[in-house]
Each structure stands twice: as structure tokens, then as C-alpha cells.
mmCIF file of C-alpha atoms in Angstrom:
data_model
loop_
_atom_site.group_PDB
_atom_site.id
_atom_site.type_symbol
_atom_site.label_atom_id
_atom_site.label_comp_id
_atom_site.label_asym_id
_atom_site.label_seq_id
_atom_site.Cartn_x
_atom_site.Cartn_y
_atom_site.Cartn_z
ATOM 1 C CA UNK A 1 -40.192 -0.404 -22.438
ATOM 2 C CA UNK A 2 -39.082 2.664 -20.500
ATOM 3 C CA UNK A 3 -40.316 2.939 -16.941
ATOM 4 C CA UNK A 4 -39.705 5.822 -14.572
ATOM 5 C CA UNK A 5 -39.615 4.685 -10.951
ATOM 6 C CA UNK A 6 -40.020 7.396 -8.354
ATOM 7 C CA UNK A 7 -39.491 6.701 -4.682
ATOM 8 C CA UNK A 8 -37.378 7.348 -1.641
ATOM 9 C CA UNK A 9 -36.917 3.628 -0.808
ATOM 10 C CA UNK A 10 -34.050 2.556 -3.104
ATOM 11 C CA UNK A 11 -34.335 -1.102 -2.074
ATOM 12 C CA UNK A 12 -38.006 -1.177 -3.072
ATOM 13 C CA UNK A 13 -37.122 0.406 -6.433
ATOM 14 C CA UNK A 14 -34.373 -2.177 -7.041
ATOM 15 C CA UNK A 15 -36.744 -5.033 -6.154
ATOM 16 C CA UNK A 16 -39.359 -3.612 -8.489
ATOM 17 C CA UNK A 17 -36.891 -3.363 -11.383
ATOM 18 C CA UNK A 18 -35.849 -6.997 -10.822
ATOM 19 C CA UNK A 19 -39.469 -8.147 -10.862
ATOM 20 C CA UNK A 20 -40.372 -6.160 -13.977
ATOM 21 C CA UNK A 21 -37.323 -7.471 -15.838
ATOM 22 C CA UNK A 22 -38.761 -10.983 -15.536
ATOM 23 C CA UNK A 23 -41.560 -9.878 -17.890
ATOM 24 C CA UNK A 24 -39.681 -7.236 -19.883
ATOM 25 C CA UNK A 25 -35.975 -8.229 -20.110
ATOM 26 C CA UNK A 26 -35.185 -5.157 -22.208
ATOM 27 C CA UNK A 27 -36.671 -2.831 -19.584
ATOM 28 C CA UNK A 28 -34.997 0.579 -19.487
ATOM 29 C CA UNK A 29 -35.586 1.844 -15.967
ATOM 30 C CA UNK A 30 -35.090 5.428 -14.913
ATOM 31 C CA UNK A 31 -35.114 6.011 -11.165
ATOM 32 C CA UNK A 32 -35.153 8.983 -8.833
ATOM 33 C CA UNK A 33 -36.228 9.729 -5.292
ATOM 34 C CA UNK A 34 -37.286 13.293 -6.085
ATOM 35 C CA UNK A 35 -40.544 14.377 -7.645
ATOM 36 C CA UNK A 36 -39.012 17.441 -9.319
ATOM 37 C CA UNK A 37 -36.374 15.299 -11.041
ATOM 38 C CA UNK A 38 -39.082 12.824 -12.097
ATOM 39 C CA UNK A 39 -41.197 15.580 -13.640
ATOM 40 C CA UNK A 40 -38.222 16.775 -15.682
ATOM 41 C CA UNK A 41 -37.475 13.178 -16.750
ATOM 42 C CA UNK A 42 -41.069 12.717 -17.928
ATOM 43 C CA UNK A 43 -40.759 15.758 -20.175
ATOM 44 C CA UNK A 44 -37.298 14.885 -21.498
ATOM 45 C CA UNK A 45 -37.294 11.069 -21.647
ATOM 46 C CA UNK A 46 -41.002 10.382 -22.323
ATOM 47 C CA UNK A 47 -41.278 7.092 -20.418
ATOM 48 C CA UNK A 48 -43.990 4.564 -21.263
ATOM 49 C CA UNK A 49 -45.023 4.302 -17.616
ATOM 50 C CA UNK A 50 -44.383 5.999 -14.267
ATOM 51 C CA UNK A 51 -44.541 4.069 -11.007
ATOM 52 C CA UNK A 52 -44.254 5.815 -7.670
ATOM 53 C CA UNK A 53 -42.819 3.689 -4.882
ATOM 54 C CA UNK A 54 -43.434 4.767 -1.285
ATOM 55 C CA UNK A 55 -42.832 8.419 -0.434
ATOM 56 C CA UNK A 56 -40.973 11.049 -2.421
ATOM 57 C CA UNK A 57 -38.002 12.909 -1.010
ATOM 58 C CA UNK A 58 -39.130 16.411 -1.933
ATOM 59 C CA UNK A 59 -42.917 16.544 -2.303
ATOM 60 C CA UNK A 60 -46.132 14.874 -1.314
ATOM 61 C CA UNK A 61 -47.653 12.179 -3.469
ATOM 62 C CA UNK A 62 -50.666 14.383 -4.090
ATOM 63 C CA UNK A 63 -48.476 17.276 -5.287
ATOM 64 C CA UNK A 64 -46.485 14.961 -7.532
ATOM 65 C CA UNK A 65 -49.559 13.472 -9.214
ATOM 66 C CA UNK A 66 -51.089 16.909 -9.774
ATOM 67 C CA UNK A 67 -47.827 18.287 -11.203
ATOM 68 C CA UNK A 68 -47.340 15.230 -13.409
ATOM 69 C CA UNK A 69 -50.781 15.650 -14.930
ATOM 70 C CA UNK A 70 -49.986 19.241 -15.900
ATOM 71 C CA UNK A 71 -47.068 18.061 -18.070
ATOM 72 C CA UNK A 72 -48.048 14.584 -19.283
ATOM 73 C CA UNK A 73 -50.721 11.919 -19.630
ATOM 74 C CA UNK A 74 -48.171 9.126 -19.154
ATOM 75 C CA UNK A 75 -49.740 6.123 -17.375
ATOM 76 C CA UNK A 76 -49.136 6.315 -13.613
ATOM 77 C CA UNK A 77 -49.321 3.573 -11.010
ATOM 78 C CA UNK A 78 -48.979 4.472 -7.349
ATOM 79 C CA UNK A 79 -47.630 1.883 -4.927
ATOM 80 C CA UNK A 80 -48.555 2.821 -1.376
ATOM 81 C CA UNK A 81 -49.090 1.360 2.039
ATOM 82 C CA UNK A 82 -52.697 2.497 2.081
ATOM 83 C CA UNK A 83 -52.457 3.393 5.762
ATOM 84 C CA UNK A 84 -54.753 6.301 4.992
ATOM 85 C CA UNK A 85 -57.964 4.835 3.590
ATOM 86 C CA UNK A 86 -58.468 7.866 1.366
ATOM 87 C CA UNK A 87 -54.964 7.876 -0.161
ATOM 88 C CA UNK A 88 -55.926 5.562 -3.059
ATOM 89 C CA UNK A 89 -59.035 7.641 -3.731
ATOM 90 C CA UNK A 90 -57.119 10.926 -3.680
ATOM 91 C CA UNK A 91 -54.340 9.573 -5.899
ATOM 92 C CA UNK A 92 -56.789 8.362 -8.509
ATOM 93 C CA UNK A 93 -58.868 11.550 -8.341
ATOM 94 C CA UNK A 94 -55.676 13.543 -8.968
ATOM 95 C CA UNK A 95 -54.906 11.474 -12.069
ATOM 96 C CA UNK A 96 -53.219 8.197 -11.117
ATOM 97 C CA UNK A 97 -54.327 5.319 -13.340
ATOM 98 C CA UNK A 98 -54.066 2.713 -10.593
ATOM 99 C CA UNK A 99 -53.166 2.324 -6.930
ATOM 100 C CA UNK A 100 -51.634 -0.881 -5.604
ATOM 101 C CA UNK A 101 -51.270 -1.488 -1.883
ATOM 102 C CA UNK A 102 -47.884 -2.613 -0.560
ATOM 103 C CA UNK A 103 -47.057 -5.423 -0.059
ATOM 104 C CA UNK A 104 -48.242 -6.556 -3.468
ATOM 105 C CA UNK A 105 -48.050 -9.611 -5.684
ATOM 106 C CA UNK A 106 -45.597 -8.978 -8.551
ATOM 107 C CA UNK A 107 -47.671 -10.991 -11.038
ATOM 108 C CA UNK A 108 -50.723 -8.883 -10.198
ATOM 109 C CA UNK A 109 -48.725 -5.694 -10.705
ATOM 110 C CA UNK A 110 -47.491 -6.955 -14.075
ATOM 111 C CA UNK A 111 -51.010 -7.709 -15.341
ATOM 112 C CA UNK A 112 -52.166 -4.299 -14.091
ATOM 113 C CA UNK A 113 -49.311 -2.692 -16.073
ATOM 114 C CA UNK A 114 -50.249 -4.674 -19.177
ATOM 115 C CA UNK A 115 -53.901 -3.611 -18.808
ATOM 116 C CA UNK A 116 -52.986 0.066 -18.411
ATOM 117 C CA UNK A 117 -50.634 -0.014 -21.394
ATOM 118 C CA UNK A 118 -53.340 -1.727 -23.452
ATOM 119 C CA UNK A 119 -55.960 0.888 -22.464
ATOM 120 C CA UNK A 120 -53.635 3.812 -23.127
ATOM 121 C CA UNK A 121 -52.474 2.509 -26.484
ATOM 122 C CA UNK A 122 -48.868 1.856 -25.471
ATOM 123 C CA UNK A 123 -47.993 -1.693 -26.483
ATOM 124 C CA UNK A 124 -45.450 -3.310 -24.153
ATOM 125 C CA UNK A 125 -42.254 -4.055 -25.983
ATOM 126 C CA UNK A 126 -43.074 -1.793 -28.923
ATOM 127 C CA UNK A 127 -40.581 0.994 -29.547
ATOM 128 C CA UNK A 128 -41.675 4.137 -27.718
ATOM 129 C CA UNK A 129 -44.007 6.382 -29.668
ATOM 130 C CA UNK A 130 -44.586 3.916 -32.498
ATOM 131 C CA UNK A 131 -48.322 3.861 -33.093
ATOM 132 C CA UNK A 132 -48.493 2.516 -36.665
ATOM 133 C CA UNK A 133 -46.618 -0.360 -38.294
ATOM 134 C CA UNK A 134 -46.251 -0.306 -42.064
ATOM 135 C CA UNK A 135 -44.867 -2.883 -44.456
ATOM 136 C CA UNK A 136 -45.556 -2.154 -48.097
ATOM 137 C CA UNK A 137 -49.329 -2.015 -48.557
ATOM 138 C CA UNK A 138 -49.974 -3.426 -45.071
ATOM 139 C CA UNK A 139 -50.736 -0.984 -42.237
ATOM 140 C CA UNK A 140 -51.302 -2.145 -38.639
ATOM 141 C CA UNK A 141 -52.519 0.181 -35.883
ATOM 142 C CA UNK A 142 -52.016 -1.729 -32.589
ATOM 143 C CA UNK A 143 -53.710 0.833 -30.316
ATOM 144 C CA UNK A 144 -56.983 0.582 -32.281
ATOM 145 C CA UNK A 145 -56.569 -3.045 -33.409
ATOM 146 C CA UNK A 146 -56.997 -2.013 -37.060
ATOM 147 C CA UNK A 147 -55.353 -3.676 -40.052
ATOM 148 C CA UNK A 148 -55.413 -2.238 -43.581
ATOM 149 C CA UNK A 149 -54.270 -3.803 -46.835
ATOM 150 C CA UNK A 150 -54.166 -1.549 -49.878
ATOM 151 C CA UNK A 151 -56.102 1.044 -47.886
ATOM 152 C CA UNK A 152 -58.981 -1.303 -47.027
ATOM 153 C CA UNK A 153 -59.818 -2.648 -43.573
#
């Protein structure tokens, strides 16, 4: 699974990568502190998930979420301190899929990631972009939970 981590706090990003690797050992993390670099990475690298950690070096969270949604529908989780009661509401209105207040429980974050990937059709651990599995006359579509044998469900 490819995850793009965006945040100014490098220690928090490193801790997050360590925690996610417990569930996904083959995790391929991409990390940046700048929103502009993250937006370019989303277009070029097509990550399975984007997680913003704390503040961005070059733009507001609100600007980043809005800009991200103009280029991609990649699942987005925002990790924030929630000091502003409306920040979670604004982030999700702009297009974030979830907002988790810091400090957070890593196991809770992992199940939230699994739920988002399940809802968006991206199966954790499946090669990026692979939506249909075929083996001879057997066709499996994980996002829709469909199985076909010789063209019949």
C-alpha cells in the first residue's frame, strides 16, 4: 500500500509510518512537509491514501484539501489537534474522508483506514489500481464483492 504523509512535524510522520508498518509491513510511504509537493505527488505517484499530519509548511489545511480535491479523489484522513471546534467540520466539508484528533489511538486509526479503503474500493495490500482479479474462467471484483465463473455470478 502506498501512503502519502503530509505534515510539518517530521517526528509525527516517522511515528505514524512505524505504526502503520505494524499492519502493512510492505507499506511504501511518501512524505513531504509541503502541500504543493504533496499535490504533485498525488498526480504522479497515485497513492492509495493521503494522511495529513499537523500543519503544512506552505499552505493552510483548508487550501490543501480543496486543491487536492481538484486533482484527485484519493482517500484523505486529516490528523489534527482539533483546537478549533470547527476544523474537523471544515476539513470534511472540503472533502476529507475522516478527521482524527491528536493524540489518537493507532489501532483506531488503522481500522479507520481499513474502513475508508473498503468504502472507496481500494483493498489494502492489493497492488495499486488492480480492481479485477482473473484466473482462467474465474473473475473476482473485490470492490463490489462479485465473483463470476464462466461469466455467471
